[in-house]
CSV table of C-alpha atoms and ligand atoms in Angstrom, one decimal:
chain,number,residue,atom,x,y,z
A,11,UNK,CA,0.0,0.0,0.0
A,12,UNK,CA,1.3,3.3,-1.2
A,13,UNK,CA,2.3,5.9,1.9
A,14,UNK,CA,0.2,8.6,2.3
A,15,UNK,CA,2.5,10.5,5.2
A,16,UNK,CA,5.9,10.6,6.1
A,17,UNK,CA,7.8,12.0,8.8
A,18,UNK,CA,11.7,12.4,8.7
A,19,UNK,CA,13.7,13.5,11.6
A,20,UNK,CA,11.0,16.1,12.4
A,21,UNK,CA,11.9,18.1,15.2
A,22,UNK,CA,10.0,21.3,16.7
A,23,UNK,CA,11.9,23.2,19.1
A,24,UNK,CA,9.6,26.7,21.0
A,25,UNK,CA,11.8,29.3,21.7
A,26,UNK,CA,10.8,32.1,24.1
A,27,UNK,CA,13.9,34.3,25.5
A,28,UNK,CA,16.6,32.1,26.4
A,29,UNK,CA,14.3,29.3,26.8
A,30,UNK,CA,13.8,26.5,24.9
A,31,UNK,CA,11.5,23.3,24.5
A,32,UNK,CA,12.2,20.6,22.4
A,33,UNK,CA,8.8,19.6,22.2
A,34,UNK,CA,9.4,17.5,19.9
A,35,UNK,CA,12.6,15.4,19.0
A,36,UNK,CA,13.9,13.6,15.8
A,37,UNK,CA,10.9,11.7,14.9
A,38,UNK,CA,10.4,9.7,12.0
A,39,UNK,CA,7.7,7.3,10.8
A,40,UNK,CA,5.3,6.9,8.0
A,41,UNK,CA,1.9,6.2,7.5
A,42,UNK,CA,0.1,4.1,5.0
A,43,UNK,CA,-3.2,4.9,2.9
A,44,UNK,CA,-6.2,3.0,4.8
A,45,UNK,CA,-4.2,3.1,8.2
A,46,UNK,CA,-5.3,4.3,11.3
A,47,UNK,CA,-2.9,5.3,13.8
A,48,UNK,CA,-3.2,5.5,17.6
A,49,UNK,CA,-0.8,8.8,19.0
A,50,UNK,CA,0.0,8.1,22.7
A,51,UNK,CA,1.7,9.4,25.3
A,52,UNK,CA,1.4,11.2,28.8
A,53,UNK,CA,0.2,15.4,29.1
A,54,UNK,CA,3.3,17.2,27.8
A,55,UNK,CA,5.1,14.5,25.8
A,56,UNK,CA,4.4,17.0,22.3
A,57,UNK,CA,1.3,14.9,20.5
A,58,UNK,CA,-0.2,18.1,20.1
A,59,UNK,CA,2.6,19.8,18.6
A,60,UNK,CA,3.3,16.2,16.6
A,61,UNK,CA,-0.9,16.7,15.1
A,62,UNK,CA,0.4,20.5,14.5
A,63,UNK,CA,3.1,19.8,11.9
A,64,UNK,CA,1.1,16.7,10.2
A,65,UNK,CA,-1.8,19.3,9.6
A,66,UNK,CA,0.5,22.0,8.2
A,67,UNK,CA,-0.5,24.2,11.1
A,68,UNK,CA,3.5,24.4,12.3
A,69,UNK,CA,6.4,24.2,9.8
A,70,UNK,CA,8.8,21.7,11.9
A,71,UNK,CA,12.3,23.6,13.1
A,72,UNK,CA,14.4,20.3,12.2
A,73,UNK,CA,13.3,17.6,9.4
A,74,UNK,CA,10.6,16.7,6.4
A,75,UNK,CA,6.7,16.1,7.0
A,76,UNK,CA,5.6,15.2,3.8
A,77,UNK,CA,2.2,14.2,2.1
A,78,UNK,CA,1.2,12.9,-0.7
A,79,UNK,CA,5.1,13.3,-1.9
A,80,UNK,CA,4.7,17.0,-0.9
A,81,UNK,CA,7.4,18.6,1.5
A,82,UNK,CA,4.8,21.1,3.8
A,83,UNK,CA,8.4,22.6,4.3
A,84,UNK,CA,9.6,24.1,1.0
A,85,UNK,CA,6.0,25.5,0.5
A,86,UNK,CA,4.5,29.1,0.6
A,87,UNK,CA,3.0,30.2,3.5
A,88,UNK,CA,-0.6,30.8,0.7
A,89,UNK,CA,0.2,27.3,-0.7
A,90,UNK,CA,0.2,25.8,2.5
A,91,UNK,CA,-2.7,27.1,3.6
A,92,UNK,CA,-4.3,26.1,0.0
A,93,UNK,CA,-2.7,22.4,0.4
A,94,UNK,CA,-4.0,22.0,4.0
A,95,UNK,CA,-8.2,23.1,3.3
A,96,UNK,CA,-7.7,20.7,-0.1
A,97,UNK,CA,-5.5,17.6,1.5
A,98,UNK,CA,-6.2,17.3,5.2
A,99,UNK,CA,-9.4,17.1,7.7
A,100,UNK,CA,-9.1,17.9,11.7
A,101,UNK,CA,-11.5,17.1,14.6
A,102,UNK,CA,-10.5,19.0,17.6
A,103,UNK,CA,-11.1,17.5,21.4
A,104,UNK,CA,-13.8,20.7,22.1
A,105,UNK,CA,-15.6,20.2,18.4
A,106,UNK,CA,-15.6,24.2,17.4
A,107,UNK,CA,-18.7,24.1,14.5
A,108,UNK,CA,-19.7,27.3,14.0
A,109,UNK,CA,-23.0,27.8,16.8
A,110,UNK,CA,-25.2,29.8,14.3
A,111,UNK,CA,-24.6,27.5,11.1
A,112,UNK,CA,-26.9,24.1,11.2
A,113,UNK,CA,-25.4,20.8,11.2
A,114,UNK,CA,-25.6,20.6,7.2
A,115,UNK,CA,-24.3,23.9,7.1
A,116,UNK,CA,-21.2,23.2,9.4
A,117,UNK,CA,-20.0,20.4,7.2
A,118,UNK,CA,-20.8,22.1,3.7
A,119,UNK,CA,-18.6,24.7,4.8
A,120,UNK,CA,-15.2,23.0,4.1
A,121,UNK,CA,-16.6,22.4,0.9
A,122,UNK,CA,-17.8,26.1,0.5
A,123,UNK,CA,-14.0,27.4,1.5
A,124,UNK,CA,-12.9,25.2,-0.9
A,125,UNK,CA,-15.2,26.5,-3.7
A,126,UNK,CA,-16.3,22.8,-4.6
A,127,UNK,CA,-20.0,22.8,-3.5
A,128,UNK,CA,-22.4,22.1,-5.8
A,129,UNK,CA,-25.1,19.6,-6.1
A,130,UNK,CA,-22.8,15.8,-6.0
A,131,UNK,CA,-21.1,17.7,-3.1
A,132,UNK,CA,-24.2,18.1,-1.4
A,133,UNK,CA,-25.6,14.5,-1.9
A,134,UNK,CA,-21.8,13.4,-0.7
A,135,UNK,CA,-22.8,15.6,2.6
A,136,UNK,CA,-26.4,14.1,3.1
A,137,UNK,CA,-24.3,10.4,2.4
A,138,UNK,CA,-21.7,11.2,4.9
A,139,UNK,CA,-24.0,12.4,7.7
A,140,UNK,CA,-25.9,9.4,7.3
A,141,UNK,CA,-23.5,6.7,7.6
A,142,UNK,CA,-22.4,8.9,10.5
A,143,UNK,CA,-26.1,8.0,11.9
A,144,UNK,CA,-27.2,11.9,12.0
A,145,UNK,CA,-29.6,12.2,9.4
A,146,UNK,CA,-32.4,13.2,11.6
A,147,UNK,CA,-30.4,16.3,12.9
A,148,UNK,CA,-28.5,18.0,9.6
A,149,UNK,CA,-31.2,20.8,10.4
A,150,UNK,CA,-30.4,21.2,13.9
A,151,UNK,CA,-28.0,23.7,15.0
A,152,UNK,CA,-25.2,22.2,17.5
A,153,UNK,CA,-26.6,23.5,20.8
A,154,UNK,CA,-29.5,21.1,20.0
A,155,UNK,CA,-26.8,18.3,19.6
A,156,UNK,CA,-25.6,15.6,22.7
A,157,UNK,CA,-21.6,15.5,23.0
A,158,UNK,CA,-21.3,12.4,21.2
A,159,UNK,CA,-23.2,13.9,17.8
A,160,UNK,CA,-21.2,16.8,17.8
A,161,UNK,CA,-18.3,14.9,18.0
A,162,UNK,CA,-19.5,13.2,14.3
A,163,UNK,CA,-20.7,16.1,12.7
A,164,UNK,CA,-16.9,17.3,13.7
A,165,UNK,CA,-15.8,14.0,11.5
A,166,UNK,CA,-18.4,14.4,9.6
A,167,UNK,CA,-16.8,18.0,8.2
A,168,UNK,CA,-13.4,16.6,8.6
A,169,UNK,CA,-13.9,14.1,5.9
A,170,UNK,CA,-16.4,16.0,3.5
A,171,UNK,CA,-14.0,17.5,1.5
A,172,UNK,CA,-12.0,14.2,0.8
A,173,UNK,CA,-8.9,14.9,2.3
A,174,UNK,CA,-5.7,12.2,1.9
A,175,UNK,CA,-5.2,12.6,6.0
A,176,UNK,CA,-7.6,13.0,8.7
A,177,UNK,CA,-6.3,13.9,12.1
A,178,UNK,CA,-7.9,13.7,15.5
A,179,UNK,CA,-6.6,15.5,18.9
A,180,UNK,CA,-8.5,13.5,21.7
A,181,UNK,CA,-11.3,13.6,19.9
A,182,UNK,CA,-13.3,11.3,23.0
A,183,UNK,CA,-12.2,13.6,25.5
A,184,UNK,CA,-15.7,15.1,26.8
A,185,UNK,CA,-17.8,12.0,25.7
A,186,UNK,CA,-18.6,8.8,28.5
A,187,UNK,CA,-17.2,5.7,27.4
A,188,UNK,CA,-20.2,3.9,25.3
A,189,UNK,CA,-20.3,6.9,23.4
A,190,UNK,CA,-16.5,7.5,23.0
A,191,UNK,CA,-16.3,3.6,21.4
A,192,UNK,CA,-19.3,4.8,18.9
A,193,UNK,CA,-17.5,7.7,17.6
A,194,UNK,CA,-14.2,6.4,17.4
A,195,UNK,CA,-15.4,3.1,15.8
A,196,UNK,CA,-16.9,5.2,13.0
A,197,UNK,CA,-13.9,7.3,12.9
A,198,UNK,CA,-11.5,4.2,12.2
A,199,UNK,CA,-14.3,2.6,9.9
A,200,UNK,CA,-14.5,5.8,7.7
A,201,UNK,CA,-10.5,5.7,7.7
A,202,UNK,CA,-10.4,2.5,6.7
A,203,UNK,CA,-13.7,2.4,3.8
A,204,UNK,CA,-12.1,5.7,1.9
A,205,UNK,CA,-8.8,4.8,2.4
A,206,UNK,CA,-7.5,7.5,4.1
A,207,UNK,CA,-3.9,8.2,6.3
A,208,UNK,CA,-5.6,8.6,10.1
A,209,UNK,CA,-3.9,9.8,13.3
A,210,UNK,CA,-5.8,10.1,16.4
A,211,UNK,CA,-3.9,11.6,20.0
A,212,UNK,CA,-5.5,9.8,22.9
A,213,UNK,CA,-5.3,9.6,26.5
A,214,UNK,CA,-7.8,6.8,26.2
A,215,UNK,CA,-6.0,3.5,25.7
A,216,UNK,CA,-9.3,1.7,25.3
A,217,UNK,CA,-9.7,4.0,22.0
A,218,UNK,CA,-6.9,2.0,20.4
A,219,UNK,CA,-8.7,-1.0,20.2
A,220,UNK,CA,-9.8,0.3,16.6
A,221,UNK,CA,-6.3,1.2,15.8
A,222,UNK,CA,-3.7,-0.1,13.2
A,223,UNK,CA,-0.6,0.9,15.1
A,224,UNK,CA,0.1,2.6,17.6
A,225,UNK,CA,3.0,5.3,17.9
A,226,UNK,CA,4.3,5.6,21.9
A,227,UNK,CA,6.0,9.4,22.4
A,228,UNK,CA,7.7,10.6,25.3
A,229,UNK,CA,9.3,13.7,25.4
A,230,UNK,CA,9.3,14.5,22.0
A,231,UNK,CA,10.8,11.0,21.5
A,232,UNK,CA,8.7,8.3,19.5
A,233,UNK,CA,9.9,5.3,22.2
A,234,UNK,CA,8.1,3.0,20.2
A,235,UNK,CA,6.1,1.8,17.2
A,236,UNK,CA,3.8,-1.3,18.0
A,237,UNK,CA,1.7,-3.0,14.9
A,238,UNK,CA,1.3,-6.4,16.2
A,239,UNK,CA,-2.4,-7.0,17.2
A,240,UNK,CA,-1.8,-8.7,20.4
A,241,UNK,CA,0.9,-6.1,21.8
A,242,UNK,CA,-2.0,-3.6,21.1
A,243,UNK,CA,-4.6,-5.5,23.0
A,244,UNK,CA,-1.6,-6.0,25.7
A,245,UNK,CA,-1.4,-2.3,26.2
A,246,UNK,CA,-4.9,-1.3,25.4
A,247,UNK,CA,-5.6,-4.2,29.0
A,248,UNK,CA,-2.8,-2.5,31.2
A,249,UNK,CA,-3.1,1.0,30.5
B,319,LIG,N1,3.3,27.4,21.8
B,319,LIG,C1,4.2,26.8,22.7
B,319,LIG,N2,5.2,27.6,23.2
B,319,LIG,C2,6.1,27.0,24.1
B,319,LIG,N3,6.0,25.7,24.5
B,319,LIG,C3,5.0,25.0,24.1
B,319,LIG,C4,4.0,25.5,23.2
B,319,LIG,N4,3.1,24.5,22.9
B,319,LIG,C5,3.5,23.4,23.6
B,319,LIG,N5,4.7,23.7,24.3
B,319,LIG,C6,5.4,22.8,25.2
B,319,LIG,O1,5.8,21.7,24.4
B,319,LIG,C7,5.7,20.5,25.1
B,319,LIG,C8,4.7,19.5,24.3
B,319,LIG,O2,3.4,20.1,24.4
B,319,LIG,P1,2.2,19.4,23.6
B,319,LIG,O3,2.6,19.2,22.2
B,319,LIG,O4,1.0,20.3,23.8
B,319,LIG,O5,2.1,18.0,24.4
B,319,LIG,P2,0.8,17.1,24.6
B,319,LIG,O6,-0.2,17.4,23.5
B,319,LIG,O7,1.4,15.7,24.5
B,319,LIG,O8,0.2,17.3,25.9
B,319,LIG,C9,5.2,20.8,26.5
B,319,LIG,O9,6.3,20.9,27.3
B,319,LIG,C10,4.6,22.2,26.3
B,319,LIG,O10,4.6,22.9,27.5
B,320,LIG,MG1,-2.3,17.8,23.6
């Protein structure tokens, strides 16, 4: 299977004064189209800043992220921002749709920014939100929404616009545990149907029972990659 992501010796280093944070440190791995990844690690150990550089959000001080064959590093600052609405999809841990657009409307969107909505776009939204199990509610705004369906209308809009990587930042974070397995078994189903390059952070090791691999990081430093299924389950039981 053809990679969809690479990282090569990414570092990100935050400067402020004479302090410095290697938030980040010499990280390399890559990620392969239909593959879900599980991002692990405890509070502070740089996942955030790792989902930053994937989504094109923070050029990386040391090293190559690169998708699709594209370095995010050699581009413009106007191309970047082009390459990440067209290429990648984000659901945050707090969901941030916009309150005054309805559901419908909150997914369209990426398609409107994109300037690729028109009527197949539209049935693809209607499709989406109902294998997501929300077509009862694209007319609802999302302060008429439970936790668990905002959280899918956030992957909902994250996928829409057909993006080669979708990337997750504790996306289970505010939801109980029945409805934190719904939404990240979708998730990982979704990943998997349209073939996509998926990273989810999580403090939940239960969450990686719908992973492909799972990438441990501590201190910046990836201390280990694990793909065998019963090493996963091993973890996923003591953690
Ligand atoms: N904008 C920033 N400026 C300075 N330091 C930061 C910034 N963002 C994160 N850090 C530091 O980088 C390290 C990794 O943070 P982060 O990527 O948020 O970790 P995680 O998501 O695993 O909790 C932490 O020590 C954090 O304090
Ligand atoms: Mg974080």
């Amino acid at each position: 299977m053809s990679v969809i992501l690479e990282t090569k010796n990414v570092s990100k280093i935050y400067k402020s004064g004479s302090n410095e944070v290697k938030a980040v440190d010499t990280a390399s791995f890559q990620i392969h189209e239909g593959e879900f990844i599980g991002l692990v690690g405890p509070s502070g150990s740089g996942k955030t800043t790792m989902l930053a550089m994937l989504a094109a959000l923070l050029v990386p001080t040391i090293g190559e992220v690169i998708i699709d064959g594209v370095d995010l590093g050699k581009m413009s600052d106007s191309d970047r921002v082009k390459f990440r609405r067209e290429n990648i999809g984000f659901t945050f841990q707090s969901n941030n749709l916009v309150p005054y657009l309805t559901v419908k409307e909150n997914v369209e969107l990426m398609l409107r920014l994109n300037g690729r909505f028109n009527k197949n776009a539209a049935t693809r939204v209607e499709e989406l939100l109902d294998r997501l199990g929300l077509s009862d509610r694209i007319n609802n705004l999302p302060n008429q929404l439970s936790g668990g369906q905002k959280q899918r209308v956030s992957i909902a809009r994250s996928l829409v616009h057909n993006p080669s990587v979708v990337l997750a930042d504790e996306p289970t974070a505010s939801l109980d545990s029945e409805r934190a397995y719904q939404v990240t078994r979708l998730y990982a189903d979704l990943i998997h149907e349209q073939k996509k390059a998926g990273v989810m952070v999580t403090h939940d090791m239960r969450m990686c029972v719908f992973v492909d691999r799972i990438i441990q990081i501590s201190d910046g430093k990836i201390q280990s990659i694990i793909d065998d299924r019963a090493e996963i389950d091993n973890l996923i039981n003591c953690g």
